[in-house]
mmCIF file of C-alpha atoms in Angstrom:
data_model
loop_
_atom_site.group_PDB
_atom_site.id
_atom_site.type_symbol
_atom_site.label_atom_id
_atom_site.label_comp_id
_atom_site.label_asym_id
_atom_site.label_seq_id
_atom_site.Cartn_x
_atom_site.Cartn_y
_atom_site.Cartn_z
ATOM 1 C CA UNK A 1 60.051 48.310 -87.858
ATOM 2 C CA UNK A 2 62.920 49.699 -85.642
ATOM 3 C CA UNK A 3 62.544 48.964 -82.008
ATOM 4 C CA UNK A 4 62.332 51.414 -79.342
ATOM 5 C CA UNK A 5 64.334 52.726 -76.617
ATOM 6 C CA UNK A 6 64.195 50.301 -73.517
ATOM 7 C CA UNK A 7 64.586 52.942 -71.148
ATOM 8 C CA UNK A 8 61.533 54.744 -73.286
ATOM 9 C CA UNK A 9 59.287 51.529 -73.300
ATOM 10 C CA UNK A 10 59.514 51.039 -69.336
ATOM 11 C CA UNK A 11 59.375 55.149 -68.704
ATOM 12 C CA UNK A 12 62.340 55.511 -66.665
ATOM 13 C CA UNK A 13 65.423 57.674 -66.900
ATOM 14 C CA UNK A 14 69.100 55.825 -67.954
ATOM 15 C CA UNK A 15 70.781 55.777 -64.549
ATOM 16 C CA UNK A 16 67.358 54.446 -63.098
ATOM 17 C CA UNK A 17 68.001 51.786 -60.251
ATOM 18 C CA UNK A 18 67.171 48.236 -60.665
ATOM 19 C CA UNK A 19 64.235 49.229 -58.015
ATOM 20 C CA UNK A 20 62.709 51.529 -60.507
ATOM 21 C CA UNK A 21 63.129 49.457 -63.299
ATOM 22 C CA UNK A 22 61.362 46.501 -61.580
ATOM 23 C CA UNK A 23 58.308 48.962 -60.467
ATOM 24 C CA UNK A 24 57.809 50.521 -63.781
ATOM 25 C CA UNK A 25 57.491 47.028 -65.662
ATOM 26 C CA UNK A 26 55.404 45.420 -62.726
ATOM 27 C CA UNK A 27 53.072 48.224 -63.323
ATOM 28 C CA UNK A 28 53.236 48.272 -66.959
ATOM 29 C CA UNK A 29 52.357 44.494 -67.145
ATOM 30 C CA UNK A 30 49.615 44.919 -65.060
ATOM 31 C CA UNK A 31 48.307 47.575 -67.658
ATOM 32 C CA UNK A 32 48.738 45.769 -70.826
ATOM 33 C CA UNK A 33 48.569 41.763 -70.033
ATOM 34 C CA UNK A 34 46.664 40.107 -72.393
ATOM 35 C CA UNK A 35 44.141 38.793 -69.837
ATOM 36 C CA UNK A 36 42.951 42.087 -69.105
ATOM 37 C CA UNK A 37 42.734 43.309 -72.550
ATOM 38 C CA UNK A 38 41.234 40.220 -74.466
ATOM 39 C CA UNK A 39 41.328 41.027 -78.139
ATOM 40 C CA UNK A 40 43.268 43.528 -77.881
ATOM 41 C CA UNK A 41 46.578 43.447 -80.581
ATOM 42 C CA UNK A 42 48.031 46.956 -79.428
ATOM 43 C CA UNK A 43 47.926 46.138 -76.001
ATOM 44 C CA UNK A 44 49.846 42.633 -76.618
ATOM 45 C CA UNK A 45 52.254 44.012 -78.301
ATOM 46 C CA UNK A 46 53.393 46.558 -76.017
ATOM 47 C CA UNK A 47 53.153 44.112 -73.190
ATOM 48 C CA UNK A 48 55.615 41.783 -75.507
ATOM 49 C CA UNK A 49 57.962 44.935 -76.319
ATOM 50 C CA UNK A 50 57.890 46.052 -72.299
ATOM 51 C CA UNK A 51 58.227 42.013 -71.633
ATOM 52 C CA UNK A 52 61.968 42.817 -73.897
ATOM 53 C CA UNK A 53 62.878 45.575 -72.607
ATOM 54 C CA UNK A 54 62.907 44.666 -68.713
ATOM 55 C CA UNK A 55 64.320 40.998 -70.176
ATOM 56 C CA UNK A 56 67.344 43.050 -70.613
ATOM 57 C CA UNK A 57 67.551 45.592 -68.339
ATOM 58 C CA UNK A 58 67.255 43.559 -65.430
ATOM 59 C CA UNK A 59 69.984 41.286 -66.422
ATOM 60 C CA UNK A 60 73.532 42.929 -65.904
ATOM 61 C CA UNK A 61 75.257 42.158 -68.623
ATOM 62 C CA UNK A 62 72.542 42.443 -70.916
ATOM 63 C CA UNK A 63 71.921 46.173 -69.664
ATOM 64 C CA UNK A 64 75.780 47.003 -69.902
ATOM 65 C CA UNK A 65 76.097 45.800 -73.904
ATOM 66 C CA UNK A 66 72.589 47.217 -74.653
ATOM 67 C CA UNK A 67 74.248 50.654 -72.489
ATOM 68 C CA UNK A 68 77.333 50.769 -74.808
ATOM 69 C CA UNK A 69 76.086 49.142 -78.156
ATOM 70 C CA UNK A 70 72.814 49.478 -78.385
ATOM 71 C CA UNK A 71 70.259 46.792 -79.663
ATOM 72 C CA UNK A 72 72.595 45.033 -81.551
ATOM 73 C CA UNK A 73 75.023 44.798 -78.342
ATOM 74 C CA UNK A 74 72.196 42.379 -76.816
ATOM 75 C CA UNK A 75 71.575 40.630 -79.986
ATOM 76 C CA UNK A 76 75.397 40.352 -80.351
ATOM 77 C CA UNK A 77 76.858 40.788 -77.208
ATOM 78 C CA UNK A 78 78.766 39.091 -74.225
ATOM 79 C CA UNK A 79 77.195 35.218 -72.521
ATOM 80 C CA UNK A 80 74.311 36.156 -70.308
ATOM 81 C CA UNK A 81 71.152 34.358 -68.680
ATOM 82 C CA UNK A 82 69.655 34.194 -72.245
ATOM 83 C CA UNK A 83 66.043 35.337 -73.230
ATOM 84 C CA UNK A 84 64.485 34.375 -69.953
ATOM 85 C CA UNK A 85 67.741 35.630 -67.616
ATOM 86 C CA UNK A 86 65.661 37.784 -65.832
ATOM 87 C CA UNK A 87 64.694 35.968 -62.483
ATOM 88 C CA UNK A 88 60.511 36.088 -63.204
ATOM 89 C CA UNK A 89 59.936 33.988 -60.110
ATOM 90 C CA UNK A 90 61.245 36.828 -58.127
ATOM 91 C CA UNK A 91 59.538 39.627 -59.809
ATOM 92 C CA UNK A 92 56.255 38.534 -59.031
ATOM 93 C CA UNK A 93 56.730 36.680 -56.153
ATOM 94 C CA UNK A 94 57.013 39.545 -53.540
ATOM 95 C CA UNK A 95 53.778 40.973 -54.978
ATOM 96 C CA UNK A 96 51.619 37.379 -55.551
ATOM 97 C CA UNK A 97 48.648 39.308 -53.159
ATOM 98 C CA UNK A 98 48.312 41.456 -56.302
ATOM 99 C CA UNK A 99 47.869 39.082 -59.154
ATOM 100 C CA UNK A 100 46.939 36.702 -57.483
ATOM 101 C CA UNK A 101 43.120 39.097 -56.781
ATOM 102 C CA UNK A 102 43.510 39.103 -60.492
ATOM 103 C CA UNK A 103 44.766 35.262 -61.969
ATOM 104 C CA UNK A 104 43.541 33.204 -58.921
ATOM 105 C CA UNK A 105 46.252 32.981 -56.641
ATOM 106 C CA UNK A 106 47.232 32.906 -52.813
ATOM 107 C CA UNK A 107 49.765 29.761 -51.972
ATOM 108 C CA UNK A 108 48.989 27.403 -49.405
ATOM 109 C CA UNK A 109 46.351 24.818 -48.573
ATOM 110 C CA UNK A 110 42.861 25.844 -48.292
ATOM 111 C CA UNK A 111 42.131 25.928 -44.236
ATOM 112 C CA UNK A 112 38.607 24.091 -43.710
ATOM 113 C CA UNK A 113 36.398 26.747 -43.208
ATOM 114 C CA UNK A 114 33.837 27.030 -39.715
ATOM 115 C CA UNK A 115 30.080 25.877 -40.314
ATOM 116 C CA UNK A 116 27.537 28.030 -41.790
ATOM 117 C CA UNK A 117 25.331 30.329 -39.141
ATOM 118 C CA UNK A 118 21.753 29.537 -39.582
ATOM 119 C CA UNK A 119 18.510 31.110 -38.546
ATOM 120 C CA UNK A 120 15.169 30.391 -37.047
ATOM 121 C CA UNK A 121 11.738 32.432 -36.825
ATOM 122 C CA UNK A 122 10.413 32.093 -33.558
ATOM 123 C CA UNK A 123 6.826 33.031 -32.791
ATOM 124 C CA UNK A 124 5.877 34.316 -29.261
ATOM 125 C CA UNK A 125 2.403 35.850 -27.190
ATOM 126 C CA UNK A 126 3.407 39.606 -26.405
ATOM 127 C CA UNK A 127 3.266 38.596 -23.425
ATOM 128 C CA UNK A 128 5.946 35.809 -23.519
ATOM 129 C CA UNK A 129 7.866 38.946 -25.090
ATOM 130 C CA UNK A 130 7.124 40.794 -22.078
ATOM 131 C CA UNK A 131 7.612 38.447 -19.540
ATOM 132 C CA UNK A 132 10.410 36.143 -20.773
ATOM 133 C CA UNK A 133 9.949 32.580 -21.383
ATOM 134 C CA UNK A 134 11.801 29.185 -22.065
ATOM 135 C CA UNK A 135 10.992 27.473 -25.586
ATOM 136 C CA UNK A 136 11.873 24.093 -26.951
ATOM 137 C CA UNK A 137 12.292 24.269 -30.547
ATOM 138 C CA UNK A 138 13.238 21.532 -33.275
ATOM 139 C CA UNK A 139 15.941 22.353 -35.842
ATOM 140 C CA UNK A 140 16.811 20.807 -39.050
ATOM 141 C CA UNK A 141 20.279 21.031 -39.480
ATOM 142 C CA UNK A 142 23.546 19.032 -40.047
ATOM 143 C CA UNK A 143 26.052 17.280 -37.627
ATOM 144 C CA UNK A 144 29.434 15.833 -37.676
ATOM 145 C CA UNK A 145 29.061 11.820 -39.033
ATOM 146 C CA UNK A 146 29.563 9.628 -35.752
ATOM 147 C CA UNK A 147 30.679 6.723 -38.096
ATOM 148 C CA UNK A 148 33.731 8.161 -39.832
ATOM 149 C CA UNK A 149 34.249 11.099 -37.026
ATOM 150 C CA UNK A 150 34.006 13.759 -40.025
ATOM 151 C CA UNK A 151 36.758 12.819 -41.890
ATOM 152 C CA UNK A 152 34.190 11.496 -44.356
ATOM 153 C CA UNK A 153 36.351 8.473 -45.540
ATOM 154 C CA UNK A 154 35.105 5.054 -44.486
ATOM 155 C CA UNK A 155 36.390 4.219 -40.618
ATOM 156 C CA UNK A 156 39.686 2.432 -40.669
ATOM 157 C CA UNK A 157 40.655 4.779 -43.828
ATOM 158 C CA UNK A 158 42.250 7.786 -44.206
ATOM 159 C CA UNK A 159 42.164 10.150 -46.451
ATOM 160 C CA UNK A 160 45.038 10.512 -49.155
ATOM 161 C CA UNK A 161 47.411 13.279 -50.319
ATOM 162 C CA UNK A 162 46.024 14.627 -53.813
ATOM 163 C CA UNK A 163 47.642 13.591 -56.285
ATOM 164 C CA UNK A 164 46.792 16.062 -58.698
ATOM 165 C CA UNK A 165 48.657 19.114 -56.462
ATOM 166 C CA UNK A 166 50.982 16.811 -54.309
ATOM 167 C CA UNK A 167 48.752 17.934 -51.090
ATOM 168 C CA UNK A 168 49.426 21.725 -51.379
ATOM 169 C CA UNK A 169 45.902 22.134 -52.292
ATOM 170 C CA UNK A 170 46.652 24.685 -54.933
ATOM 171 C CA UNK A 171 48.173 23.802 -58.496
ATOM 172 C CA UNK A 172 51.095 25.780 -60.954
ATOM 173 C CA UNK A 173 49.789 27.100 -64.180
ATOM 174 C CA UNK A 174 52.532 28.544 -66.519
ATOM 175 C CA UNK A 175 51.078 31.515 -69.141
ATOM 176 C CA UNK A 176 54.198 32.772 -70.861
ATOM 177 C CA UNK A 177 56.704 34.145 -68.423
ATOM 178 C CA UNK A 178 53.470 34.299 -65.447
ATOM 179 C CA UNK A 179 53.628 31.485 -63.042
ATOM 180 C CA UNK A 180 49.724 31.364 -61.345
ATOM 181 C CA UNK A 181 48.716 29.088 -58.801
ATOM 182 C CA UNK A 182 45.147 28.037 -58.728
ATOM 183 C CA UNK A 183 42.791 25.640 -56.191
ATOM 184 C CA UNK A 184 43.090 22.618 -57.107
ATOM 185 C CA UNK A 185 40.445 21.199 -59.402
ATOM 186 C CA UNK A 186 40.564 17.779 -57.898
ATOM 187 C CA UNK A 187 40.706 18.399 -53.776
ATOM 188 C CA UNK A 188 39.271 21.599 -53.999
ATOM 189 C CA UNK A 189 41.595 23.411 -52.028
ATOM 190 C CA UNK A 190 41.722 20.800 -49.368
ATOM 191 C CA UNK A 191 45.280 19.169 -50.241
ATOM 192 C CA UNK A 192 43.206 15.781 -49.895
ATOM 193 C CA UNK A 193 41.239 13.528 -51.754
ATOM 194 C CA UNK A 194 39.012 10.280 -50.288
ATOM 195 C CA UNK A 195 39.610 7.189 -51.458
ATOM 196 C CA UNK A 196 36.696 4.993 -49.759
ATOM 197 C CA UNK A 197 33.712 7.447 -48.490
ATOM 198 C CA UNK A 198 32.157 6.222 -45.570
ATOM 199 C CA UNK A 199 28.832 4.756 -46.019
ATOM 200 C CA UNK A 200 26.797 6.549 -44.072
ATOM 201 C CA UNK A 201 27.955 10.333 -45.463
ATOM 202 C CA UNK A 202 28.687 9.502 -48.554
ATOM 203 C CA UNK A 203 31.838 11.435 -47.623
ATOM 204 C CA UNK A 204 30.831 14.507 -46.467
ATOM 205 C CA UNK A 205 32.019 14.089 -43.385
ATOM 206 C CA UNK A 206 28.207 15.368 -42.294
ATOM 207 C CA UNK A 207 24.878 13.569 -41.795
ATOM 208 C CA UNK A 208 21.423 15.494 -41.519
ATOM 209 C CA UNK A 209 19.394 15.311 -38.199
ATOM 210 C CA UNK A 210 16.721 17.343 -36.517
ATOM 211 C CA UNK A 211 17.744 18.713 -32.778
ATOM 212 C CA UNK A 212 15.598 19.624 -30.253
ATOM 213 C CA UNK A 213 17.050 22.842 -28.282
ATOM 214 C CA UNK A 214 16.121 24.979 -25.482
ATOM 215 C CA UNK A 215 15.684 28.824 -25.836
ATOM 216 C CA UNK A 216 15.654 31.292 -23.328
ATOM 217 C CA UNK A 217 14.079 34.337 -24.149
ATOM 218 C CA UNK A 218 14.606 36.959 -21.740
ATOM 219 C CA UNK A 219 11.878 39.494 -21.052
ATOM 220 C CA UNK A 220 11.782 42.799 -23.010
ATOM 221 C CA UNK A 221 12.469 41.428 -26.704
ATOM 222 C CA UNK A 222 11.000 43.424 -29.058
ATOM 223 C CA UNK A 223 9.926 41.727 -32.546
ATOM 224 C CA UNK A 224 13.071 41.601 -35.260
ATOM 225 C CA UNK A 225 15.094 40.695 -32.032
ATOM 226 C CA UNK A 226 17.564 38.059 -32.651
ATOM 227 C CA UNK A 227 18.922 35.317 -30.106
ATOM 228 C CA UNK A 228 22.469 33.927 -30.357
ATOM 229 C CA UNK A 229 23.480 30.522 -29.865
ATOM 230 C CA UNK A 230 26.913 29.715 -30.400
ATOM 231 C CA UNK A 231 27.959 26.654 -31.814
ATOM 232 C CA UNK A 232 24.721 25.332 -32.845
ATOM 233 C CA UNK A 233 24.411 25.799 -36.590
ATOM 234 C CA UNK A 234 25.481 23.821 -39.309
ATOM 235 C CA UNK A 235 28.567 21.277 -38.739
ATOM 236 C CA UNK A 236 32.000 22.544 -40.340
ATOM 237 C CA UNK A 237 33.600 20.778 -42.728
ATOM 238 C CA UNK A 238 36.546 17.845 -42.370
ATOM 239 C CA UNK A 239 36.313 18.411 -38.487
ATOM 240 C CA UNK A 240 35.507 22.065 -38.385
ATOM 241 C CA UNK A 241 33.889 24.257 -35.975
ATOM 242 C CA UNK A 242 30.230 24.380 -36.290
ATOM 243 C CA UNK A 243 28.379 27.329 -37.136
ATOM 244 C CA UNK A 244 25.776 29.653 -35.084
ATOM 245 C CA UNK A 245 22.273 29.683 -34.580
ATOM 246 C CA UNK A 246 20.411 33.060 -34.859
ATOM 247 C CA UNK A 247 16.752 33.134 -33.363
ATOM 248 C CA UNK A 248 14.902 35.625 -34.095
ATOM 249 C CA UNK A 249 11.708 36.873 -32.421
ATOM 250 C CA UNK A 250 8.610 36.976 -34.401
ATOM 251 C CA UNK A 251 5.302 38.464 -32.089
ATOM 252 C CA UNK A 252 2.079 37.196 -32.639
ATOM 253 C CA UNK A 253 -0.579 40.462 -32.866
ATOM 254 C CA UNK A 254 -2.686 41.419 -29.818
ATOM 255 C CA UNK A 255 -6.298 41.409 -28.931
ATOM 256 C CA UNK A 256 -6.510 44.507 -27.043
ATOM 257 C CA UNK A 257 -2.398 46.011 -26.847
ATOM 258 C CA UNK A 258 -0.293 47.428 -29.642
ATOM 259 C CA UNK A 259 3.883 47.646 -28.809
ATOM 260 C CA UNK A 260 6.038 50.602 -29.915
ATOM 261 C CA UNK A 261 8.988 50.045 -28.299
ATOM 262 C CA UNK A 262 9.147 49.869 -25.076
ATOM 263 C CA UNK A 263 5.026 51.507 -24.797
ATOM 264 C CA UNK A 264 1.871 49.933 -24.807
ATOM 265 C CA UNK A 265 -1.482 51.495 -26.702
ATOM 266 C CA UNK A 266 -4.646 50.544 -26.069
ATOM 267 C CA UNK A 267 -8.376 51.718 -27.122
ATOM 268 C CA UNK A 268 -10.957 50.917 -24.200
ATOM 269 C CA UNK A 269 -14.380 51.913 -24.673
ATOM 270 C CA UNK A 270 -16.323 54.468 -21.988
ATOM 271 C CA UNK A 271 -20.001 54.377 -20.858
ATOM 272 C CA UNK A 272 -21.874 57.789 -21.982
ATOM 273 C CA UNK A 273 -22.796 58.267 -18.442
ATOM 274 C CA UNK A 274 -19.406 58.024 -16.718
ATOM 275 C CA UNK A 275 -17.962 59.881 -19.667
ATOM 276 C CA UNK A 276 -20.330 63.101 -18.671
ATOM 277 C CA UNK A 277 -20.153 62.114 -14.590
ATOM 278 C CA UNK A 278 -16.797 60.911 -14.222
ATOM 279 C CA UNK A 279 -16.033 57.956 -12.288
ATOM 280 C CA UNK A 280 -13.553 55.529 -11.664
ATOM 281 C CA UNK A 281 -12.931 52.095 -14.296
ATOM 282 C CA UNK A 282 -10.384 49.313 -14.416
ATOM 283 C CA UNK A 283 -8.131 49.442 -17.132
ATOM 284 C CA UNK A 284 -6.040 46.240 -18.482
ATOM 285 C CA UNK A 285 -2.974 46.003 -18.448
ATOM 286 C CA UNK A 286 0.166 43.146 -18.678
ATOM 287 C CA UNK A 287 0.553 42.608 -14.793
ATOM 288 C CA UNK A 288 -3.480 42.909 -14.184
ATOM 289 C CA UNK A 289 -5.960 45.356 -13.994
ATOM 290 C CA UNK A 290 -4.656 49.049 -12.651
ATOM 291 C CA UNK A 291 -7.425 51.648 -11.603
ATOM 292 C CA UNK A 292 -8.621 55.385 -13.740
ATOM 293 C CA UNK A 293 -10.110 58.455 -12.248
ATOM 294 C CA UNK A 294 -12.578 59.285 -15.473
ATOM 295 C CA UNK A 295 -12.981 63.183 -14.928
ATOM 296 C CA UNK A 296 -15.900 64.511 -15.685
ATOM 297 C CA UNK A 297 -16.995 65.468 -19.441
ATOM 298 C CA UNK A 298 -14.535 63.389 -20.976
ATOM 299 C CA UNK A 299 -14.482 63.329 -24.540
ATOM 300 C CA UNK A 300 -13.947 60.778 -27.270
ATOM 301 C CA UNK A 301 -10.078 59.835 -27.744
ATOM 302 C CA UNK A 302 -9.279 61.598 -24.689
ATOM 303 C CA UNK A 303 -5.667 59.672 -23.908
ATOM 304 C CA UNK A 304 -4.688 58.729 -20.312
ATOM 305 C CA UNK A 305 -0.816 57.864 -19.398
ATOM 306 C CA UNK A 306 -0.071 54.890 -16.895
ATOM 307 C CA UNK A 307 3.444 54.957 -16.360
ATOM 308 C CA UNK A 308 5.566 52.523 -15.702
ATOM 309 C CA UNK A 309 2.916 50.008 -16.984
ATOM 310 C CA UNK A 310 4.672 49.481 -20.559
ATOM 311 C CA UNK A 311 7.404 46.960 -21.037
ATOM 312 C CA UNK A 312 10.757 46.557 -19.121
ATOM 313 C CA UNK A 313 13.820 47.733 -21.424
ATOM 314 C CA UNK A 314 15.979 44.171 -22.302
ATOM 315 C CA UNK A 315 18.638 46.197 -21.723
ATOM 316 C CA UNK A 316 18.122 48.922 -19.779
ATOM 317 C CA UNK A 317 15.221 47.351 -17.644
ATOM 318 C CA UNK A 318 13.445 50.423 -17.652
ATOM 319 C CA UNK A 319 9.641 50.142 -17.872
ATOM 320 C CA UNK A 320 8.011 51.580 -21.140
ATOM 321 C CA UNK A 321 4.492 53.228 -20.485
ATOM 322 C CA UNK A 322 0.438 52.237 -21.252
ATOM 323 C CA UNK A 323 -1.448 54.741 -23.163
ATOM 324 C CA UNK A 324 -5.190 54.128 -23.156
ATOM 325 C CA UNK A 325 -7.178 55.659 -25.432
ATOM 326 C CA UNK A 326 -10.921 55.980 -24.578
ATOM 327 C CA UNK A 327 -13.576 55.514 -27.181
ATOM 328 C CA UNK A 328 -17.032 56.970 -26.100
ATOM 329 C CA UNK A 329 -19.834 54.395 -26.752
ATOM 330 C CA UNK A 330 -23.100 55.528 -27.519
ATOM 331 C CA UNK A 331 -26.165 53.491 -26.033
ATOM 332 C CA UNK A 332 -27.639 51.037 -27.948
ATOM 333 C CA UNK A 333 -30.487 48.800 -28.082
ATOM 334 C CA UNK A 334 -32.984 51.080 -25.996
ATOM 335 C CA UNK A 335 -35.842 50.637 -24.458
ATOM 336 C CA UNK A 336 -38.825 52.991 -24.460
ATOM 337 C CA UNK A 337 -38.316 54.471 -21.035
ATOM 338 C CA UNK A 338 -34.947 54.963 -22.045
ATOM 339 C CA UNK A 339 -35.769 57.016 -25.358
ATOM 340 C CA UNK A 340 -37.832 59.132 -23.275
ATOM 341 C CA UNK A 341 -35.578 59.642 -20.686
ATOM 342 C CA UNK A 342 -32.684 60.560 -23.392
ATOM 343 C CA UNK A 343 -35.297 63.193 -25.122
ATOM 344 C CA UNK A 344 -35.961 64.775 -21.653
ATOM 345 C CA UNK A 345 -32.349 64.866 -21.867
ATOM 346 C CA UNK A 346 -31.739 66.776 -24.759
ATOM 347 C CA UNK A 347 -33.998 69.085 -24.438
ATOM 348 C CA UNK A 348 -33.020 69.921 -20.919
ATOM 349 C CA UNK A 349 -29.254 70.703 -22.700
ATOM 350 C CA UNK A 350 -30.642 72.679 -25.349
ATOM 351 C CA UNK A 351 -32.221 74.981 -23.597
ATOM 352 C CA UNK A 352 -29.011 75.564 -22.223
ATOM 353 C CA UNK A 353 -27.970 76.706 -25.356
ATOM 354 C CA UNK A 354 -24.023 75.655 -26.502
ATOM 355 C CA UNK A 355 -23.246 75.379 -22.804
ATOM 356 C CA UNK A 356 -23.339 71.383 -22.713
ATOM 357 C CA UNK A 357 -21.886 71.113 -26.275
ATOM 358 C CA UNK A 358 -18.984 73.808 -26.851
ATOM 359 C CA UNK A 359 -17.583 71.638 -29.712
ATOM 360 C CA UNK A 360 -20.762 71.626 -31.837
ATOM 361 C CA UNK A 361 -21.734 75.054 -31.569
ATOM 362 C CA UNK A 362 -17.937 76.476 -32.963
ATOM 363 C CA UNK A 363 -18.742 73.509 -35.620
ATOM 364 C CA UNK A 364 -21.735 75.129 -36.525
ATOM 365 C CA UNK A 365 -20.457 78.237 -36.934
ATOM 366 C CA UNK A 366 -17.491 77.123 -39.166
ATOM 367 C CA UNK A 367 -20.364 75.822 -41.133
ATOM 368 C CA UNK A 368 -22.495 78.594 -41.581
ATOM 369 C CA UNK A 369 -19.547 80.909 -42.275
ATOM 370 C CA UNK A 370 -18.358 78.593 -45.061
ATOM 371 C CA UNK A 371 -21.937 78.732 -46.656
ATOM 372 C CA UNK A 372 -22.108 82.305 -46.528
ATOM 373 C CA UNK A 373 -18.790 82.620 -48.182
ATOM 374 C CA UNK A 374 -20.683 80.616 -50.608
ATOM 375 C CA UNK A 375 -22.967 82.717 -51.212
ATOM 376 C CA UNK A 376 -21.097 86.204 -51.615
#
């Protein structure tokens, strides 16, 4: 099968620079390499007949016999770098970042990397929310081994130089023309290996333990909140910085208040009388009780606004508001005086007609309309 134009395989014009030449392989061996297109015998063979033609079009004196003579001028020709001439190491070298997201690459030891964050639920009374509060709290965690100072090798030791990458922490792998560096399988990246663990890690460099810490919570948090503590999470590796700790604020459900935001809600039941009278009751809040004017002929779910009486911002330190929603109770448990005194009562209002009870009479007449509709 004759073989193609070189200038044709890599797409690029005769009098193309060495620049051009260099991009338009680079790209086409990203396109067709065999690791991207397993199985695949069309794509390997172009990638071997591009691999040819930028063999010899990169090379001088390759490109000059092929220019005047053709295929048979390379085959043929004048002394030059041979089969491999072209200078691979370069090619790809001033574009590793690229195949290396691809092969496994980036050069260099593996830095040891900071301590992982870690996080803790803690529980708290609204009003601890509210108010702020100081909370001791245990925490399992990891710390850097006091017997080997985190190196992880037994004290006296040291660890040694891997053998496996010469301490570079990455190792060479040759696929055809592609030089790829991988971690190394041995050190893992670190460029190190340990000999002699210490005894009390079992070279990790880290022992477990259970710390006690304080946590202030200032007032305001709102549940989902989270607390920062720098520095106290798990112990980095080989000597690292630790990690952070993250509390966050879980609050308990309350007896009589509801939070939304920054607002209280409450439901606080009302006497029938001082409902219809009005009068004056004491209503609860965080900081105490606080004092309502009841006008009279309040109805059920009737909502009254204390401001101010909500929770102070974190932030901001504004104060949300209360909202208390009264619930009118009807008696119970009556005595027979009472009865009497309530049927008095009623009668009294109906003769009154729907005077004392506005609400049911435009309810009954909903009703009876509806019927009627019914009817016709």
């Amino acid at each position: 099968m004759a073989k193609r134009d070189y200038y044709q395989v890599l797409g690029v014009a005769r009098n193309a620079q060495d620049a051009e030449i260099k991009k338009a392989y680079r790209r086409l061996a990203m396109k067709l390499h065999p690791d991207r297109n397993p199985g695949d015998a069309d794509a390997e063979a172009r990638f071997k007949e591009a691999k040819e033609a930028y063999e010899v079009l990169a090379n001088a004196e390759k490109r000059a016999a092929y220019d005047e003579f053709g295929h048979q001028g390379v085959q043929f020709g004048a002394a030059g770098r041979g089969a491999a001439g072209a200078d691979f190491g370069d090619i790809f070298g001033d574009f590793g970042d690229v195949f290396g997201d691809i092969f496994g690459g980036g050069r260099g030891r593996r830095r040891p990397q900071r301590g992982a964050d870690m996080a803790f639920s803690l529980e708290l009374d609204l009003e601890e929310a509210v108010h702020g509060v100081e909370k001791q709290i245990r925490v399992p965690a990891t710390r850097e081994c006091g017997e080997c100072s985190g190196s992880g090798a037994r004290r006296g030791t040291s660890r040694a130089a891997c053998e496996a990458c010469g301490g570079q922490g990455q190792v060479r792998m040759q696929q055809g023309f592609f030089s790829i560096h991988q971690t190394c399988p041995q050190c893992r990246g670190a460029g190190s290996v340990i000999r002699d663990p210490c005894p009390a890690c079992r070279g990790r460099g880290r022992v477990n333990h259970t710390r006690t810490l304080s946590v202030r919570v200032p007032a305001g948090v709102d549940d989902g909140d989270r607390i920062r503590l720098s520095g106290e999470g798990e112990a980095g590796p080989r000597g690292a910085s630790p990690g952070d700790l993250y509390v966050q604020v879980k609050i308990r459900p309350h007896e009589i208040f509801t939070r939304e935001g920054d607002d209280l809600y409450c439901r606080m039941p009302l006497g029938f009388a001082t409902a219809a009278l009005g009068g004056e009751v004491q209503v609860p809040t965080l900081d105490g009780l606080a004092k309502l004017k009841i006008p009279a002929e309040t109805q059920t779910d009737k909502v009254f606004r204390l401001r101010e009486k909500g929770v102070r911002n974190v932030r901001t330190r504004r104060h949300g508001d209360l909202f208390c929603r009264l619930q009118v109770e009807t008696p119970v448990n009556l005595g027979k005086k009472q009865k009497e005194l309530l049927r008095e009562l009623d009668q009294s209002l109906a003769r009154g007609g729907n005077r004392h009870s506005p609400r049911l009479h435009s309810w009954m007449h909903k009703l009876k309309s509806f019927f009627d509709d019914l009817v016709t």
